[in-house]
PDB file of C-alpha atoms in Angstrom:
ATOM      1  CA  MET A  28      -2.174  13.933 -21.595  1.00  0.00           C
ATOM      2  CA  GLY A  29      -1.563  11.739 -18.577  1.00  0.00           C
ATOM      3  CA  ARG A  30      -4.400  10.625 -16.331  1.00  0.00           C
ATOM      4  CA  LEU A  31      -2.823  12.500 -13.404  1.00  0.00           C
ATOM      5  CA  ASP A  32      -1.608  15.630 -15.202  1.00  0.00           C
ATOM      6  CA  GLY A  33      -1.408  18.544 -12.768  1.00  0.00           C
ATOM      7  CA  LYS A  34      -1.912  16.310  -9.718  1.00  0.00           C
ATOM      8  CA  VAL A  35       0.333  15.943  -6.699  1.00  0.00           C
ATOM      9  CA  ALA A  36       0.468  12.591  -4.924  1.00  0.00           C
ATOM     10  CA  ALA A  37       1.969  11.404  -1.650  1.00  0.00           C
ATOM     11  CA  ILE A  38       2.789   7.677  -1.533  1.00  0.00           C
ATOM     12  CA  THR A  39       4.057   5.768   1.501  1.00  0.00           C
ATOM     13  CA  GLY A  40       6.177   2.642   1.321  1.00  0.00           C
ATOM     14  CA  GLY A  41       7.259   3.857  -2.094  1.00  0.00           C
ATOM     15  CA  ALA A  42      10.787   2.483  -2.345  1.00  0.00           C
ATOM     16  CA  SER A  43       9.965  -1.062  -3.460  1.00  0.00           C
ATOM     17  CA  GLY A  44       7.262  -3.495  -4.497  1.00  0.00           C
ATOM     18  CA  ILE A  45       3.747  -2.167  -5.005  1.00  0.00           C
ATOM     19  CA  GLY A  46       4.799   1.238  -3.696  1.00  0.00           C
ATOM     20  CA  GLU A  47       7.640   1.612  -6.181  1.00  0.00           C
ATOM     21  CA  ALA A  48       5.415   0.492  -9.051  1.00  0.00           C
ATOM     22  CA  THR A  49       2.822   3.071  -7.976  1.00  0.00           C
ATOM     23  CA  VAL A  50       5.371   5.875  -7.782  1.00  0.00           C
ATOM     24  CA  ARG A  51       6.666   5.047 -11.258  1.00  0.00           C
ATOM     25  CA  LEU A  52       3.191   4.756 -12.784  1.00  0.00           C
ATOM     26  CA  PHE A  53       1.888   7.962 -11.220  1.00  0.00           C
ATOM     27  CA  VAL A  54       4.916   9.875 -12.492  1.00  0.00           C
ATOM     28  CA  ALA A  55       4.434   8.372 -15.959  1.00  0.00           C
ATOM     29  CA  GLU A  56       0.802   9.561 -15.834  1.00  0.00           C
ATOM     30  CA  GLY A  57       1.835  13.160 -15.161  1.00  0.00           C
ATOM     31  CA  ALA A  58       1.815  13.442 -11.358  1.00  0.00           C
ATOM     32  CA  ARG A  59       4.410  15.096  -9.188  1.00  0.00           C
ATOM     33  CA  VAL A  60       5.079  12.641  -6.394  1.00  0.00           C
ATOM     34  CA  GLY A  61       6.385  12.774  -2.853  1.00  0.00           C
ATOM     35  CA  PHE A  62       7.125   9.313  -1.539  1.00  0.00           C
ATOM     36  CA  ALA A  63       8.221   7.975   1.810  1.00  0.00           C
ATOM     37  CA  ASP A  64       9.934   4.822   2.999  1.00  0.00           C
ATOM     38  CA  ARG A  65      11.998   3.698   5.959  1.00  0.00           C
ATOM     39  CA  ASP A  66      14.716   2.440   3.582  1.00  0.00           C
ATOM     40  CA  GLY A  67      16.624   5.652   2.983  1.00  0.00           C
ATOM     41  CA  ALA A  68      19.220   4.217   0.611  1.00  0.00           C
ATOM     42  CA  ARG A  69      16.729   2.489  -1.660  1.00  0.00           C
ATOM     43  CA  GLY A  70      14.361   5.461  -1.646  1.00  0.00           C
ATOM     44  CA  SER A  71      17.113   7.936  -2.506  1.00  0.00           C
ATOM     45  CA  ASP A  72      18.324   5.695  -5.331  1.00  0.00           C
ATOM     46  CA  LEU A  73      14.821   5.418  -6.779  1.00  0.00           C
ATOM     47  CA  ALA A  74      14.350   9.190  -6.603  1.00  0.00           C
ATOM     48  CA  ARG A  75      17.622   9.717  -8.514  1.00  0.00           C
ATOM     49  CA  GLN A  76      16.542   7.222 -11.175  1.00  0.00           C
ATOM     50  CA  ILE A  77      13.170   8.871 -11.711  1.00  0.00           C
ATOM     51  CA  GLN A  78      14.612  12.386 -11.704  1.00  0.00           C
ATOM     52  CA  GLY A  79      17.221  11.245 -14.214  1.00  0.00           C
ATOM     53  CA  ASP A  80      14.378  10.175 -16.480  1.00  0.00           C
ATOM     54  CA  GLY A  81      12.706  13.578 -16.133  1.00  0.00           C
ATOM     55  CA  GLY A  82      10.200  12.801 -13.376  1.00  0.00           C
ATOM     56  CA  ASN A  83       9.475  15.249 -10.583  1.00  0.00           C
ATOM     57  CA  VAL A  84       9.691  13.425  -7.246  1.00  0.00           C
ATOM     58  CA  LEU A  85      10.661  14.015  -3.634  1.00  0.00           C
ATOM     59  CA  PHE A  86      11.839  11.252  -1.318  1.00  0.00           C
ATOM     60  CA  VAL A  87      11.531  11.559   2.463  1.00  0.00           C
ATOM     61  CA  GLU A  88      12.930   8.843   4.724  1.00  0.00           C
ATOM     62  CA  THR A  89      10.090   8.208   7.153  1.00  0.00           C
ATOM     63  CA  ARG A  90       8.929   5.798   9.815  1.00  0.00           C
ATOM     64  CA  MET A  91       5.183   5.895   9.354  1.00  0.00           C
ATOM     65  CA  GLU A  92       4.409   4.671  12.871  1.00  0.00           C
ATOM     66  CA  ARG A  93       5.837   7.924  14.236  1.00  0.00           C
ATOM     67  CA  GLN A  94       3.185  10.605  13.937  1.00  0.00           C
ATOM     68  CA  ALA A  95       5.632  13.500  13.733  1.00  0.00           C
ATOM     69  CA  GLU A  96       7.522  11.856  10.876  1.00  0.00           C
ATOM     70  CA  ALA A  97       4.353  10.940   8.979  1.00  0.00           C
ATOM     71  CA  GLU A  98       3.045  14.496   9.272  1.00  0.00           C
ATOM     72  CA  ALA A  99       6.433  15.916   8.293  1.00  0.00           C
ATOM     73  CA  PHE A 100       6.394  13.803   5.125  1.00  0.00           C
ATOM     74  CA  ILE A 101       3.043  15.240   4.088  1.00  0.00           C
ATOM     75  CA  GLY A 102       4.210  18.736   4.998  1.00  0.00           C
ATOM     76  CA  ARG A 103       7.377  18.467   2.942  1.00  0.00           C
ATOM     77  CA  THR A 104       5.442  17.154  -0.062  1.00  0.00           C
ATOM     78  CA  VAL A 105       3.055  20.116   0.061  1.00  0.00           C
ATOM     79  CA  GLU A 106       5.940  22.543   0.609  1.00  0.00           C
ATOM     80  CA  ARG A 107       7.773  21.160  -2.423  1.00  0.00           C
ATOM     81  CA  PHE A 108       4.845  20.930  -4.843  1.00  0.00           C
ATOM     82  CA  GLY A 109       2.406  23.523  -3.490  1.00  0.00           C
ATOM     83  CA  ARG A 110      -0.640  21.280  -3.120  1.00  0.00           C
ATOM     84  CA  LEU A 111      -1.846  17.724  -2.541  1.00  0.00           C
ATOM     85  CA  ASP A 112      -4.486  15.827  -4.509  1.00  0.00           C
ATOM     86  CA  ILE A 113      -3.811  12.157  -3.753  1.00  0.00           C
ATOM     87  CA  LEU A 114      -2.622  10.094  -0.806  1.00  0.00           C
ATOM     88  CA  VAL A 115      -1.722   6.433  -1.249  1.00  0.00           C
ATOM     89  CA  ASN A 116      -1.167   4.711   2.090  1.00  0.00           C
ATOM     90  CA  ASN A 117       0.905   1.671   1.221  1.00  0.00           C
ATOM     91  CA  ALA A 118       3.640   1.223   3.845  1.00  0.00           C
ATOM     92  CA  ALA A 119       3.136  -2.019   5.761  1.00  0.00           C
ATOM     93  CA  ILE A 120       4.947  -4.874   7.423  1.00  0.00           C
ATOM     94  CA  ARG A 121       4.033  -8.538   7.799  1.00  0.00           C
ATOM     95  CA  LEU A 122       4.716 -10.723  10.811  1.00  0.00           C
ATOM     96  CA  TYR A 123       4.030 -14.448  11.074  1.00  0.00           C
ATOM     97  CA  HIS A 124       2.466 -15.316  14.432  1.00  0.00           C
ATOM     98  CA  THR A 125      -0.570 -16.983  15.944  1.00  0.00           C
ATOM     99  CA  VAL A 126      -2.431 -15.127  18.670  1.00  0.00           C
ATOM    100  CA  GLU A 127      -0.773 -17.468  21.168  1.00  0.00           C
ATOM    101  CA  ASP A 128       2.793 -16.491  20.334  1.00  0.00           C
ATOM    102  CA  ALA A 129       2.238 -12.844  19.333  1.00  0.00           C
ATOM    103  CA  GLY A 130       3.645 -10.623  22.055  1.00  0.00           C
ATOM    104  CA  GLU A 131       2.825  -7.057  23.045  1.00  0.00           C
ATOM    105  CA  GLU A 132       5.848  -5.558  21.302  1.00  0.00           C
ATOM    106  CA  SER A 133       5.070  -7.191  17.969  1.00  0.00           C
ATOM    107  CA  TRP A 134       1.421  -6.114  18.223  1.00  0.00           C
ATOM    108  CA  ASP A 135       2.514  -2.520  18.860  1.00  0.00           C
ATOM    109  CA  THR A 136       4.941  -2.646  15.935  1.00  0.00           C
ATOM    110  CA  ILE A 137       2.562  -3.954  13.284  1.00  0.00           C
ATOM    111  CA  TRP A 138      -0.393  -1.886  14.480  1.00  0.00           C
ATOM    112  CA  GLY A 139       1.759   1.223  14.442  1.00  0.00           C
ATOM    113  CA  VAL A 140       2.885   0.785  10.845  1.00  0.00           C
ATOM    114  CA  ASN A 141      -0.152  -0.851   9.246  1.00  0.00           C
ATOM    115  CA  VAL A 142      -2.957   1.148  10.869  1.00  0.00           C
ATOM    116  CA  LYS A 143      -1.764   4.146  12.869  1.00  0.00           C
ATOM    117  CA  GLY A 144       0.616   5.173  10.090  1.00  0.00           C
ATOM    118  CA  TYR A 145      -2.298   5.316   7.640  1.00  0.00           C
ATOM    119  CA  ALA A 146      -4.314   7.429  10.046  1.00  0.00           C
ATOM    120  CA  PHE A 147      -1.394   9.774  10.792  1.00  0.00           C
ATOM    121  CA  CYS A 148      -0.803  10.465   7.086  1.00  0.00           C
ATOM    122  CA  ALA A 149      -4.513  10.930   6.412  1.00  0.00           C
ATOM    123  CA  ARG A 150      -4.800  13.329   9.346  1.00  0.00           C
ATOM    124  CA  ALA A 151      -2.081  15.534   7.874  1.00  0.00           C
ATOM    125  CA  ALA A 152      -3.282  15.165   4.285  1.00  0.00           C
ATOM    126  CA  ILE A 153      -7.011  15.830   4.661  1.00  0.00           C
ATOM    127  CA  PRO A 154      -6.760  19.638   5.078  1.00  0.00           C
ATOM    128  CA  GLU A 155      -4.718  19.776   1.868  1.00  0.00           C
ATOM    129  CA  LEU A 156      -6.987  17.355   0.013  1.00  0.00           C
ATOM    130  CA  ARG A 157      -9.978  19.446   1.070  1.00  0.00           C
ATOM    131  CA  LEU A 158      -8.400  22.467  -0.603  1.00  0.00           C
ATOM    132  CA  SER A 159      -7.913  20.557  -3.853  1.00  0.00           C
ATOM    133  CA  GLY A 160     -11.690  20.058  -4.114  1.00  0.00           C
ATOM    134  CA  LYS A 161     -11.362  16.546  -5.535  1.00  0.00           C
ATOM    135  CA  GLY A 162      -9.042  14.732  -3.171  1.00  0.00           C
ATOM    136  CA  SER A 163      -8.512  10.981  -3.220  1.00  0.00           C
ATOM    137  CA  ILE A 164      -7.110   8.603  -0.604  1.00  0.00           C
ATOM    138  CA  VAL A 165      -6.214   5.037  -1.561  1.00  0.00           C
ATOM    139  CA  ASN A 166      -5.472   2.721   1.362  1.00  0.00           C
ATOM    140  CA  ILE A 167      -3.637  -0.437   0.376  1.00  0.00           C
ATOM    141  CA  ALA A 168      -5.228  -3.215   2.408  1.00  0.00           C
ATOM    142  CA  SER A 169      -5.193  -6.888   1.344  1.00  0.00           C
ATOM    143  CA  ASN A 170      -7.554  -9.699   0.572  1.00  0.00           C
ATOM    144  CA  SER A 171      -6.284 -10.933   3.953  1.00  0.00           C
ATOM    145  CA  ALA A 172      -8.893  -8.553   5.339  1.00  0.00           C
ATOM    146  CA  PHE A 173     -11.467 -11.139   4.245  1.00  0.00           C
ATOM    147  CA  ILE A 174      -9.563 -14.442   4.166  1.00  0.00           C
ATOM    148  CA  ALA A 175      -7.706 -16.070   7.046  1.00  0.00           C
ATOM    149  CA  SER A 176      -4.135 -17.256   6.529  1.00  0.00           C
ATOM    150  CA  TYR A 177      -1.988 -19.479   8.700  1.00  0.00           C
ATOM    151  CA  HIS A 178       0.179 -17.713  11.285  1.00  0.00           C
ATOM    152  CA  SER A 179      -0.927 -14.259  10.165  1.00  0.00           C
ATOM    153  CA  VAL A 180      -3.287 -13.174  12.924  1.00  0.00           C
ATOM    154  CA  GLN A 181      -1.661  -9.759  13.302  1.00  0.00           C
ATOM    155  CA  TYR A 182      -1.404  -8.992   9.582  1.00  0.00           C
ATOM    156  CA  ASP A 183      -4.963 -10.162   8.887  1.00  0.00           C
ATOM    157  CA  THR A 184      -6.275  -8.074  11.784  1.00  0.00           C
ATOM    158  CA  THR A 185      -4.517  -4.897  10.665  1.00  0.00           C
ATOM    159  CA  LYS A 186      -5.687  -5.261   7.076  1.00  0.00           C
ATOM    160  CA  ALA A 187      -9.274  -5.739   8.215  1.00  0.00           C
ATOM    161  CA  ALA A 188      -8.814  -2.580  10.281  1.00  0.00           C
ATOM    162  CA  VAL A 189      -7.676  -0.701   7.176  1.00  0.00           C
ATOM    163  CA  THR A 190     -10.958  -1.506   5.424  1.00  0.00           C
ATOM    164  CA  GLY A 191     -12.885  -0.182   8.436  1.00  0.00           C
ATOM    165  CA  LEU A 192     -10.714   2.920   8.551  1.00  0.00           C
ATOM    166  CA  THR A 193     -11.408   3.442   4.859  1.00  0.00           C
ATOM    167  CA  ARG A 194     -15.188   3.321   5.203  1.00  0.00           C
ATOM    168  CA  ALA A 195     -15.159   5.602   8.248  1.00  0.00           C
ATOM    169  CA  MET A 196     -12.992   8.220   6.543  1.00  0.00           C
ATOM    170  CA  ALA A 197     -15.076   8.034   3.382  1.00  0.00           C
ATOM    171  CA  ARG A 198     -18.218   8.764   5.413  1.00  0.00           C
ATOM    172  CA  ASP A 199     -16.622  11.608   7.359  1.00  0.00           C
ATOM    173  CA  HIS A 200     -15.060  13.399   4.402  1.00  0.00           C
ATOM    174  CA  ALA A 201     -17.434  12.905   1.471  1.00  0.00           C
ATOM    175  CA  GLU A 202     -18.765  16.431   2.015  1.00  0.00           C
ATOM    176  CA  ASP A 203     -15.199  17.711   1.697  1.00  0.00           C
ATOM    177  CA  GLY A 204     -15.003  16.287  -1.814  1.00  0.00           C
ATOM    178  CA  ILE A 205     -12.552  13.619  -0.667  1.00  0.00           C
ATOM    179  CA  ARG A 206     -12.989  10.058  -1.870  1.00  0.00           C
ATOM    180  CA  VAL A 207     -11.486   7.263   0.252  1.00  0.00           C
ATOM    181  CA  ASN A 208     -11.137   3.717  -1.043  1.00  0.00           C
ATOM    182  CA  ALA A 209      -9.252   0.552  -0.155  1.00  0.00           C
ATOM    183  CA  LEU A 210      -7.337  -1.593  -2.609  1.00  0.00           C
ATOM    184  CA  CYS A 211      -7.056  -5.233  -1.555  1.00  0.00           C
ATOM    185  CA  PRO A 212      -4.361  -7.148  -3.440  1.00  0.00           C
ATOM    186  CA  GLY A 213      -3.939 -10.885  -3.305  1.00  0.00           C
ATOM    187  CA  PRO A 214      -0.646 -12.742  -3.804  1.00  0.00           C
ATOM    188  CA  THR A 215       1.753 -10.342  -5.507  1.00  0.00           C
ATOM    189  CA  MET A 216       5.383 -11.016  -6.414  1.00  0.00           C
ATOM    190  CA  THR A 217       7.060  -8.247  -4.475  1.00  0.00           C
ATOM    191  CA  PRO A 218      10.700  -8.320  -3.292  1.00  0.00           C
ATOM    192  CA  PHE A 219       9.402  -9.510   0.100  1.00  0.00           C
ATOM    193  CA  HIS A 220       8.085 -12.706  -1.454  1.00  0.00           C
ATOM    194  CA  ARG A 221      11.188 -13.138  -3.601  1.00  0.00           C
ATOM    195  CA  ARG A 222      13.160 -13.178  -0.345  1.00  0.00           C
ATOM    196  CA  ARG A 223      10.699 -15.715   1.077  1.00  0.00           C
ATOM    197  CA  ALA A 224      11.407 -17.985  -1.891  1.00  0.00           C
ATOM    198  CA  ALA A 225      15.139 -17.795  -1.271  1.00  0.00           C
ATOM    199  CA  GLU A 226      14.711 -18.414   2.460  1.00  0.00           C
ATOM    200  CA  ALA A 227      12.582 -21.484   1.705  1.00  0.00           C
ATOM    201  CA  GLY A 228      15.268 -22.848  -0.643  1.00  0.00           C
ATOM    202  CA  LYS A 229      12.944 -22.700  -3.642  1.00  0.00           C
ATOM    203  CA  THR A 230      13.550 -21.429  -7.116  1.00  0.00           C
ATOM    204  CA  LEU A 231      11.580 -18.350  -8.075  1.00  0.00           C
ATOM    205  CA  GLU A 232       9.483 -20.388 -10.482  1.00  0.00           C
ATOM    206  CA  GLU A 233       8.704 -23.027  -7.846  1.00  0.00           C
ATOM    207  CA  PHE A 234       7.628 -20.361  -5.397  1.00  0.00           C
ATOM    208  CA  ARG A 235       5.649 -18.467  -8.027  1.00  0.00           C
ATOM    209  CA  GLU A 236       3.733 -21.608  -8.993  1.00  0.00           C
ATOM    210  CA  GLU A 237       2.867 -22.423  -5.381  1.00  0.00           C
ATOM    211  CA  PHE A 238       2.105 -18.810  -4.469  1.00  0.00           C
ATOM    212  CA  GLY A 239      -0.268 -18.310  -7.392  1.00  0.00           C
ATOM    213  CA  ARG A 240      -1.956 -21.705  -7.299  1.00  0.00           C
ATOM    214  CA  PRO A 241      -4.977 -20.587  -5.187  1.00  0.00           C
ATOM    215  CA  THR A 242      -5.947 -17.874  -7.687  1.00  0.00           C
ATOM    216  CA  MET A 243      -8.379 -18.473 -10.535  1.00  0.00           C
ATOM    217  CA  LEU A 244      -5.727 -17.196 -12.936  1.00  0.00           C
ATOM    218  CA  GLY A 245      -3.165 -19.658 -11.628  1.00  0.00           C
ATOM    219  CA  ARG A 246      -0.464 -17.069 -10.993  1.00  0.00           C
ATOM    220  CA  PRO A 247       0.442 -14.296  -8.581  1.00  0.00           C
ATOM    221  CA  GLY A 248       0.029 -10.672  -9.546  1.00  0.00           C
ATOM    222  CA  GLU A 249       2.802  -8.264 -10.418  1.00  0.00           C
ATOM    223  CA  PRO A 250       3.270  -4.931  -8.604  1.00  0.00           C
ATOM    224  CA  ARG A 251       2.493  -2.989 -11.792  1.00  0.00           C
ATOM    225  CA  GLU A 252      -0.931  -4.657 -11.976  1.00  0.00           C
ATOM    226  CA  ILE A 253      -1.789  -3.506  -8.463  1.00  0.00           C
ATOM    227  CA  ALA A 254      -0.422  -0.034  -9.225  1.00  0.00           C
ATOM    228  CA  ALA A 255      -2.803   0.168 -12.187  1.00  0.00           C
ATOM    229  CA  CYS A 256      -5.734  -0.381  -9.831  1.00  0.00           C
ATOM    230  CA  ALA A 257      -4.410   2.322  -7.494  1.00  0.00           C
ATOM    231  CA  LEU A 258      -4.192   4.654 -10.478  1.00  0.00           C
ATOM    232  CA  PHE A 259      -7.856   4.091 -11.293  1.00  0.00           C
ATOM    233  CA  LEU A 260      -8.995   4.760  -7.725  1.00  0.00           C
ATOM    234  CA  ALA A 261      -6.797   7.863  -7.464  1.00  0.00           C
ATOM    235  CA  SER A 262      -7.867   9.320 -10.794  1.00  0.00           C
ATOM    236  CA  ASP A 263     -10.960  11.285 -11.746  1.00  0.00           C
ATOM    237  CA  GLU A 264     -12.137   8.187 -13.629  1.00  0.00           C
ATOM    238  CA  ALA A 265     -13.263   6.852 -10.240  1.00  0.00           C
ATOM    239  CA  SER A 266     -15.174  10.024  -9.401  1.00  0.00           C
ATOM    240  CA  PHE A 267     -18.263   8.084  -8.215  1.00  0.00           C
ATOM    241  CA  VAL A 268     -16.309   5.509  -6.193  1.00  0.00           C
ATOM    242  CA  THR A 269     -15.839   6.002  -2.460  1.00  0.00           C
ATOM    243  CA  GLY A 270     -15.975   3.798   0.625  1.00  0.00           C
ATOM    244  CA  ALA A 271     -15.234   0.806  -1.587  1.00  0.00           C
ATOM    245  CA  CYS A 272     -12.829  -2.122  -1.359  1.00  0.00           C
ATOM    246  CA  LEU A 273     -11.434  -3.059  -4.766  1.00  0.00           C
ATOM    247  CA  ILE A 274     -10.172  -6.648  -4.651  1.00  0.00           C
ATOM    248  CA  ALA A 275      -7.331  -7.387  -7.064  1.00  0.00           C
ATOM    249  CA  ASP A 276      -6.372 -10.976  -6.299  1.00  0.00           C
ATOM    250  CA  GLY A 277      -6.772 -12.988  -9.478  1.00  0.00           C
ATOM    251  CA  GLY A 278     -10.005 -14.442  -8.116  1.00  0.00           C
ATOM    252  CA  GLU A 279      -8.364 -15.986  -5.042  1.00  0.00           C
ATOM    253  CA  SER A 280     -10.950 -14.741  -2.561  1.00  0.00           C
ATOM    254  CA  ALA A 281     -13.798 -16.000  -4.750  1.00  0.00           C
ATOM    255  CA  THR A 282     -12.589 -19.598  -4.883  1.00  0.00           C
ATOM    256  CA  GLY A 283     -13.597 -20.427  -1.323  1.00  0.00           C
ATOM    257  CA  SER A 284     -10.562 -22.665  -0.846  1.00  0.00           C
ATOM    258  CA  ASN A 285      -7.656 -20.318  -1.210  1.00  0.00           C
ATOM    259  CA  ARG A 286      -5.651 -21.102   1.889  1.00  0.00           C
ATOM    260  CA  ALA A 287      -7.045 -24.431   2.963  1.00  0.00           C
ATOM    261  CA  LEU A 288      -3.613 -26.052   3.052  1.00  0.00           C
ATOM    262  CA  LYS A 289      -0.697 -25.009   5.221  1.00  0.00           C
ATOM    263  CA  PRO A 290       2.099 -23.441   3.168  1.00  0.00           C
ATOM    264  CA  SER A 291       5.233 -25.515   2.688  1.00  0.00           C
ATOM    265  CA  GLY A 292       8.583 -23.927   3.366  1.00  0.00           C
TER     266      GLY A 292
END
């Protein structure tokens, strides 16, 4: 018996990184999964892989900042699987700016994906989650909601907004039997950060050592470790958890000195 047997989940940003790890884990735990991503080629390839291994998934190429597309993704997932029990809002982008050099267009772009996209999917999902009787929403935020980083004013702001969105939705929909929680990862070795290593001219091990140095564990996390936390929050094992922010950052946010030095490269 899997921990999500009989459940249907919708996962955004599911084609790579934490999203891909979450799709794979949820399928392994018995869920039928609809997942969305703006990368149509990568998402379609992942869906073929999982289906080839016997998993039941649906991929929908989606730009989450567009309300019609976000709602269509939820609609197609429900149409395919007949219900919805779990929503994992994971799709996000990161831009590196200070408030001085962040322009209107970049603010609109990151706010649209990182905040409005979460709200658009939740808006479409809540009527279906209400019908399930024990719905769960997991919003992937970041420990950047609590800790300032250099040149990340837009990303930090949007992730703080996600934690506020989470608490507000949890309050509004507790009586509907819907739990809403935020998961706040710290440094995690996703493909995005592997590309950053290459762009900085560093070996993967050099980047990994520097990236994970601020954590108590002395290393960055892996996407599968964050996916395991999402699984807990989504599952009935977290039946008394709502309105919470689960920090999974290897102790980085508890050190008090995590980003005191400017990053090199």
